[in-house]
Amino acid sequence: MSHLRVRPAPPDTEGRVTVITPQSAGWTYVGFTLVRLDAGQTYHGHEETRETCLVIVSGTANIAAGTDHFAAVGGRRSAFEDAPPGAVFVPPATAYAVTSMDAVELAICTAPGQVGHAVRQIAASDMSREVRGQGTNTRYIRNILPQDRPAHSLLVVEVVTPAGHWSSYPPHKHDSAEPELETQLEETYYHRIDPPQGFGFQRVYTDDRSLDEAVLVEDGDVVLVPRGYHPVGAPHGYSLYYLNVMAGPERRWIFRNDPQHEWMLKG
């Protein structure tokens, strides 16, 4: 199995099924944890030096962070419902608790942070929705924590790719710090598939092919993208959702397309 593919495990005593740290990923910035909670369960967290974006992928939860309390966050039935997720931004050195009102799928997205940004619930109106591409390259984007919203280093976005379509395509990368041309960002892809017995594919490769892997993804998998281009394909019959977490030394998403495939954008 690819070292870039992280499979979910049975829930631990806190409900965690996937835990990715900078140390386990072998990089510097991005952390990602996926928690599954039954109704009435509470997950407690605290990051001393890292900022956190709590994303309620599905279900509904009450969230407390510091002295702030947010009731009934989320509410959609699945990641594939055409509705925004629930989300709360938590700055460093702030304890939080997520208490589920029903079955909850909680994504905990982290990156290095600094004191100065306040706890806040991210309103649905602040999560812009985009349609990118055309034909079988059409996909649907919701910007949960984009670069024009307050945070120190985190970027969080979710994408639904219809069955038979491609996404993160033409292949693009963001692994080099070149002013105004490209930013260096690590990235995780958390995949869900509908119906869940399906599969998808993600290729991660560099120009010199020192990294070149075709990764089979199944429901609940995470793919690590430390560098390189990283397109995604959804087979016929299976829609694919992914939640992206990005972070790096500069909080901007400036990417570069693979020049071998950029021709398709010029037609």
Short mmCIF file of C-alpha atoms in Angstrom, two decimals:
data_model
loop_
_atom_site.label_atom_id
_atom_site.label_comp_id
_atom_site.label_asym_id
_atom_site.label_seq_id
_atom_site.Cartn_x
_atom_site.Cartn_y
_atom_site.Cartn_z
CA MET A 1 0.00 0.00 0.00
CA SER A 2 1.21 3.50 -0.79
CA HIS A 3 2.88 5.39 2.07
CA LEU A 4 0.74 8.37 1.02
CA ARG A 5 -2.51 6.54 1.79
CA VAL A 6 -3.76 6.60 5.40
CA ARG A 7 -6.61 4.18 6.12
CA PRO A 8 -9.13 4.73 8.93
CA ALA A 9 -8.92 2.53 12.01
CA PRO A 10 -11.68 1.44 14.40
CA PRO A 11 -12.59 4.35 16.71
CA ASP A 12 -10.42 4.69 19.80
CA THR A 13 -11.86 5.63 23.19
CA GLU A 14 -12.19 9.25 22.05
CA GLY A 15 -13.77 8.39 18.71
CA ARG A 16 -10.68 9.04 16.58
CA VAL A 17 -10.37 6.92 13.45
CA THR A 18 -7.58 8.85 11.69
CA VAL A 19 -4.77 10.85 13.28
CA ILE A 20 -2.17 12.59 11.11
CA THR A 21 0.44 14.79 12.74
CA PRO A 22 3.34 16.65 11.14
CA GLN A 23 5.59 14.03 12.72
CA SER A 24 3.68 11.05 11.32
CA ALA A 25 3.42 12.67 7.87
CA GLY A 26 7.09 13.67 7.83
CA TRP A 27 6.41 17.33 7.17
CA THR A 28 6.07 20.65 9.04
CA TYR A 29 2.62 22.24 8.95
CA VAL A 30 -0.57 20.25 8.43
CA GLY A 31 -2.34 18.09 11.02
CA PHE A 32 -5.60 16.22 10.46
CA THR A 33 -7.76 14.10 12.77
CA LEU A 34 -11.09 12.49 11.94
CA VAL A 35 -13.44 11.72 14.84
CA ARG A 36 -16.70 9.79 14.76
CA LEU A 37 -19.06 10.46 17.65
CA ASP A 38 -22.32 8.81 18.65
CA ALA A 39 -25.13 10.97 20.01
CA GLY A 40 -24.18 12.47 23.38
CA GLN A 41 -20.43 11.87 23.11
CA THR A 42 -17.98 14.71 23.73
CA TYR A 43 -14.55 15.17 22.20
CA HIS A 44 -12.12 17.46 24.06
CA GLY A 45 -9.16 19.14 22.37
CA HIS A 46 -6.46 21.71 23.04
CA GLU A 47 -3.58 22.84 20.83
CA GLU A 48 -1.05 25.04 22.60
CA THR A 49 0.74 26.41 19.53
CA ARG A 50 -1.55 25.40 16.65
CA GLU A 51 -4.76 26.89 15.29
CA THR A 52 -7.71 24.60 14.58
CA CYS A 53 -10.65 24.54 12.21
CA LEU A 54 -13.36 22.18 13.46
CA VAL A 55 -15.46 20.96 10.53
CA ILE A 56 -18.71 19.08 11.13
CA VAL A 57 -18.67 17.03 7.95
CA SER A 58 -22.03 15.52 8.86
CA GLY A 59 -24.32 15.57 11.87
CA THR A 60 -24.99 18.26 14.45
CA ALA A 61 -22.97 19.23 17.53
CA ASN A 62 -22.71 21.82 20.27
CA ILE A 63 -19.24 23.35 20.39
CA ALA A 64 -17.57 25.22 23.24
CA ALA A 65 -14.22 26.95 22.70
CA GLY A 66 -12.73 29.09 25.46
CA THR A 67 -15.66 31.13 26.78
CA ASP A 68 -17.65 30.89 23.54
CA HIS A 69 -20.52 28.46 22.98
CA PHE A 70 -22.14 27.58 19.66
CA ALA A 71 -25.36 25.54 19.59
CA ALA A 72 -26.44 23.08 16.91
CA VAL A 73 -23.45 23.52 14.58
CA GLY A 74 -23.73 21.66 11.28
CA GLY A 75 -26.87 19.75 10.45
CA ARG A 76 -26.32 18.18 7.05
CA ARG A 77 -26.97 14.47 6.77
CA SER A 78 -23.89 13.60 4.73
CA ALA A 79 -20.88 15.16 3.04
CA PHE A 80 -22.75 14.87 -0.28
CA GLU A 81 -25.73 17.00 0.75
CA ASP A 82 -25.74 20.34 -1.08
CA ALA A 83 -25.35 22.40 2.07
CA PRO A 84 -22.42 23.96 3.94
CA PRO A 85 -20.78 22.09 6.80
CA GLY A 86 -20.64 23.45 10.32
CA ALA A 87 -17.29 25.01 11.18
CA VAL A 88 -15.63 26.77 14.11
CA PHE A 89 -12.21 28.41 14.15
CA VAL A 90 -10.19 27.95 17.36
CA PRO A 91 -6.94 29.89 17.94
CA PRO A 92 -3.93 28.40 19.76
CA ALA A 93 -3.95 27.86 23.52
CA THR A 94 -7.75 27.55 23.58
CA ALA A 95 -9.48 24.42 24.88
CA TYR A 96 -12.55 23.20 23.03
CA ALA A 97 -15.24 20.55 23.40
CA VAL A 98 -17.50 19.09 20.72
CA THR A 99 -20.67 17.37 22.00
CA SER A 100 -22.66 15.46 19.41
CA MET A 101 -26.43 15.78 19.18
CA ASP A 102 -26.60 12.85 16.74
CA ALA A 103 -24.03 10.80 14.83
CA VAL A 104 -21.24 13.25 14.00
CA GLU A 105 -18.30 13.12 11.62
CA LEU A 106 -15.82 15.70 12.94
CA ALA A 107 -12.73 16.78 11.02
CA ILE A 108 -10.05 18.53 13.10
CA CYS A 109 -7.78 20.57 10.83
CA THR A 110 -4.67 22.12 12.40
CA ALA A 111 -1.59 24.14 11.48
CA PRO A 112 0.85 26.45 13.28
CA GLY A 113 -0.93 29.49 14.67
CA GLN A 114 -0.42 32.67 16.61
CA VAL A 115 -2.47 34.41 19.26
CA GLY A 116 -4.52 37.26 17.81
CA HIS A 117 -7.41 35.64 15.95
CA ALA A 118 -10.61 35.18 17.95
CA VAL A 119 -12.75 32.08 18.31
CA ARG A 120 -15.57 32.25 15.77
CA GLN A 121 -18.22 30.16 14.14
CA ILE A 122 -17.77 30.31 10.37
CA ALA A 123 -21.09 31.35 8.91
CA ALA A 124 -22.53 29.61 5.88
CA SER A 125 -22.55 32.98 4.10
CA ASP A 126 -18.75 33.15 4.52
CA MET A 127 -18.25 29.79 2.76
CA SER A 128 -18.32 30.78 -0.88
CA ARG A 129 -19.47 28.13 -3.35
CA GLU A 130 -17.87 27.69 -6.77
CA VAL A 131 -18.35 25.53 -9.81
CA ARG A 132 -15.06 24.82 -11.55
CA GLY A 133 -14.32 23.20 -14.88
CA GLN A 134 -16.70 22.02 -17.58
CA GLY A 135 -17.89 18.73 -18.99
CA THR A 136 -16.35 15.79 -17.17
CA ASN A 137 -14.01 18.19 -15.37
CA THR A 138 -16.87 19.90 -13.52
CA ARG A 139 -16.68 19.84 -9.72
CA TYR A 140 -18.30 21.76 -6.86
CA ILE A 141 -16.23 23.67 -4.30
CA ARG A 142 -17.08 25.17 -0.93
CA ASN A 143 -14.42 27.42 0.61
CA ILE A 144 -14.62 26.81 4.36
CA LEU A 145 -11.54 28.79 5.45
CA PRO A 146 -10.05 30.56 2.42
CA GLN A 147 -7.09 32.93 2.36
CA ASP A 148 -9.27 36.06 2.61
CA ARG A 149 -10.70 35.00 6.00
CA PRO A 150 -8.80 35.44 9.30
CA ALA A 151 -6.29 32.73 10.24
CA HIS A 152 -2.52 32.46 10.54
CA SER A 153 -1.70 29.51 8.26
CA LEU A 154 -4.73 27.22 7.76
CA LEU A 155 -6.61 26.85 4.47
CA VAL A 156 -9.63 24.51 4.39
CA VAL A 157 -11.87 23.66 1.41
CA GLU A 158 -14.22 20.84 0.40
CA VAL A 159 -14.98 19.52 -3.06
CA VAL A 160 -17.63 17.19 -4.53
CA THR A 161 -16.63 15.48 -7.77
CA PRO A 162 -19.54 13.87 -9.66
CA ALA A 163 -19.29 10.26 -10.80
CA GLY A 164 -17.15 9.86 -13.90
CA HIS A 165 -15.49 13.26 -13.46
CA TRP A 166 -11.95 14.45 -12.73
CA SER A 167 -10.93 16.92 -10.07
CA SER A 168 -7.81 18.84 -9.04
CA TYR A 169 -7.41 18.73 -12.79
CA PRO A 170 -5.56 19.57 -14.98
CA PRO A 171 -2.89 18.39 -12.54
CA HIS A 172 -1.50 21.23 -10.45
CA LYS A 173 1.07 21.63 -7.71
CA HIS A 174 2.00 24.06 -4.94
CA ASP A 175 5.30 22.85 -3.54
CA SER A 176 7.70 25.66 -4.44
CA ALA A 177 7.94 29.15 -2.92
CA GLU A 178 8.24 31.48 -5.89
CA PRO A 179 6.86 34.99 -5.29
CA GLU A 180 3.54 35.53 -7.12
CA LEU A 181 4.05 32.33 -9.13
CA GLU A 182 3.59 29.50 -6.62
CA THR A 183 3.30 28.96 -2.88
CA GLN A 184 4.61 26.02 -0.87
CA LEU A 185 1.70 24.22 0.75
CA GLU A 186 1.41 20.75 2.28
CA GLU A 187 -2.01 19.18 1.79
CA THR A 188 -4.25 16.36 2.99
CA TYR A 189 -7.21 14.92 1.08
CA TYR A 190 -9.90 13.27 3.23
CA HIS A 191 -12.04 11.17 0.86
CA ARG A 192 -15.66 10.02 1.12
CA ILE A 193 -17.36 7.99 -1.62
CA ASP A 194 -21.06 7.64 -2.49
CA PRO A 195 -22.14 4.88 -2.43
CA PRO A 196 -19.46 3.90 0.09
CA GLN A 197 -18.42 0.57 -1.43
CA GLY A 198 -16.87 2.46 -4.35
CA PHE A 199 -13.37 3.73 -4.94
CA GLY A 200 -11.42 6.49 -6.65
CA PHE A 201 -7.88 7.20 -7.75
CA GLN A 202 -5.41 9.93 -6.96
CA ARG A 203 -2.02 10.31 -8.60
CA VAL A 204 0.77 12.21 -6.81
CA TYR A 205 3.84 12.92 -8.95
CA THR A 206 6.65 15.38 -9.51
CA ASP A 207 8.20 16.67 -12.72
CA ASP A 208 11.29 14.50 -12.26
CA ARG A 209 9.17 11.49 -11.15
CA SER A 210 11.17 11.14 -7.94
CA LEU A 211 7.66 10.88 -6.48
CA ASP A 212 5.15 9.12 -8.72
CA GLU A 213 2.35 7.12 -7.12
CA ALA A 214 -1.13 6.14 -8.26
CA VAL A 215 -3.14 5.78 -5.05
CA LEU A 216 -6.34 3.76 -4.77
CA VAL A 217 -8.71 5.57 -2.39
CA GLU A 218 -11.66 4.04 -0.61
CA ASP A 219 -14.27 5.60 1.65
CA GLY A 220 -12.63 7.31 4.64
CA ASP A 221 -9.06 7.29 3.30
CA VAL A 222 -6.70 10.24 3.58
CA VAL A 223 -4.06 10.93 0.94
CA LEU A 224 -0.95 12.92 1.89
CA VAL A 225 0.37 15.38 -0.68
CA PRO A 226 3.81 16.50 0.49
CA ARG A 227 4.73 17.80 -2.98
CA GLY A 228 3.93 17.35 -6.64
CA TYR A 229 0.85 17.30 -8.83
CA HIS A 230 -2.18 15.50 -7.41
CA PRO A 231 -5.21 14.92 -9.72
CA VAL A 232 -8.23 12.87 -8.60
CA GLY A 233 -10.55 10.63 -10.66
CA ALA A 234 -14.05 9.43 -9.72
CA PRO A 235 -15.14 6.27 -11.59
CA HIS A 236 -18.53 5.88 -13.25
CA GLY A 237 -21.24 5.29 -10.65
CA TYR A 238 -19.39 6.76 -7.64
CA SER A 239 -19.37 10.38 -6.53
CA LEU A 240 -16.35 11.53 -4.57
CA TYR A 241 -16.09 14.11 -1.77
CA TYR A 242 -12.84 15.38 -0.35
CA LEU A 243 -11.90 17.81 2.39
CA ASN A 244 -8.58 19.57 1.81
CA VAL A 245 -6.37 21.01 4.54
CA MET A 246 -3.42 23.11 3.39
CA ALA A 247 -0.73 25.10 5.18
CA GLY A 248 2.77 26.36 4.53
CA PRO A 249 5.10 29.28 5.13
CA GLU A 250 2.79 31.69 3.26
CA ARG A 251 -1.01 31.58 3.61
CA ARG A 252 -1.88 31.89 -0.05
CA TRP A 253 -2.97 29.28 -2.58
CA ILE A 254 -0.99 29.94 -5.74
CA PHE A 255 -0.62 26.84 -7.86
CA ARG A 256 1.09 25.84 -11.08
CA ASN A 257 -0.46 23.51 -13.65
CA ASP A 258 1.53 20.67 -15.16
CA PRO A 259 2.71 22.29 -18.43
CA GLN A 260 2.25 18.98 -20.28
CA HIS A 261 -1.50 19.15 -19.63
CA GLU A 262 -2.20 22.88 -19.53
CA TRP A 263 -3.14 22.88 -23.22
CA MET A 264 -6.69 21.79 -22.35
CA LEU A 265 -7.34 25.13 -20.65
CA LYS A 266 -6.50 27.08 -23.79
CA GLY A 267 -9.10 25.68 -26.10
#
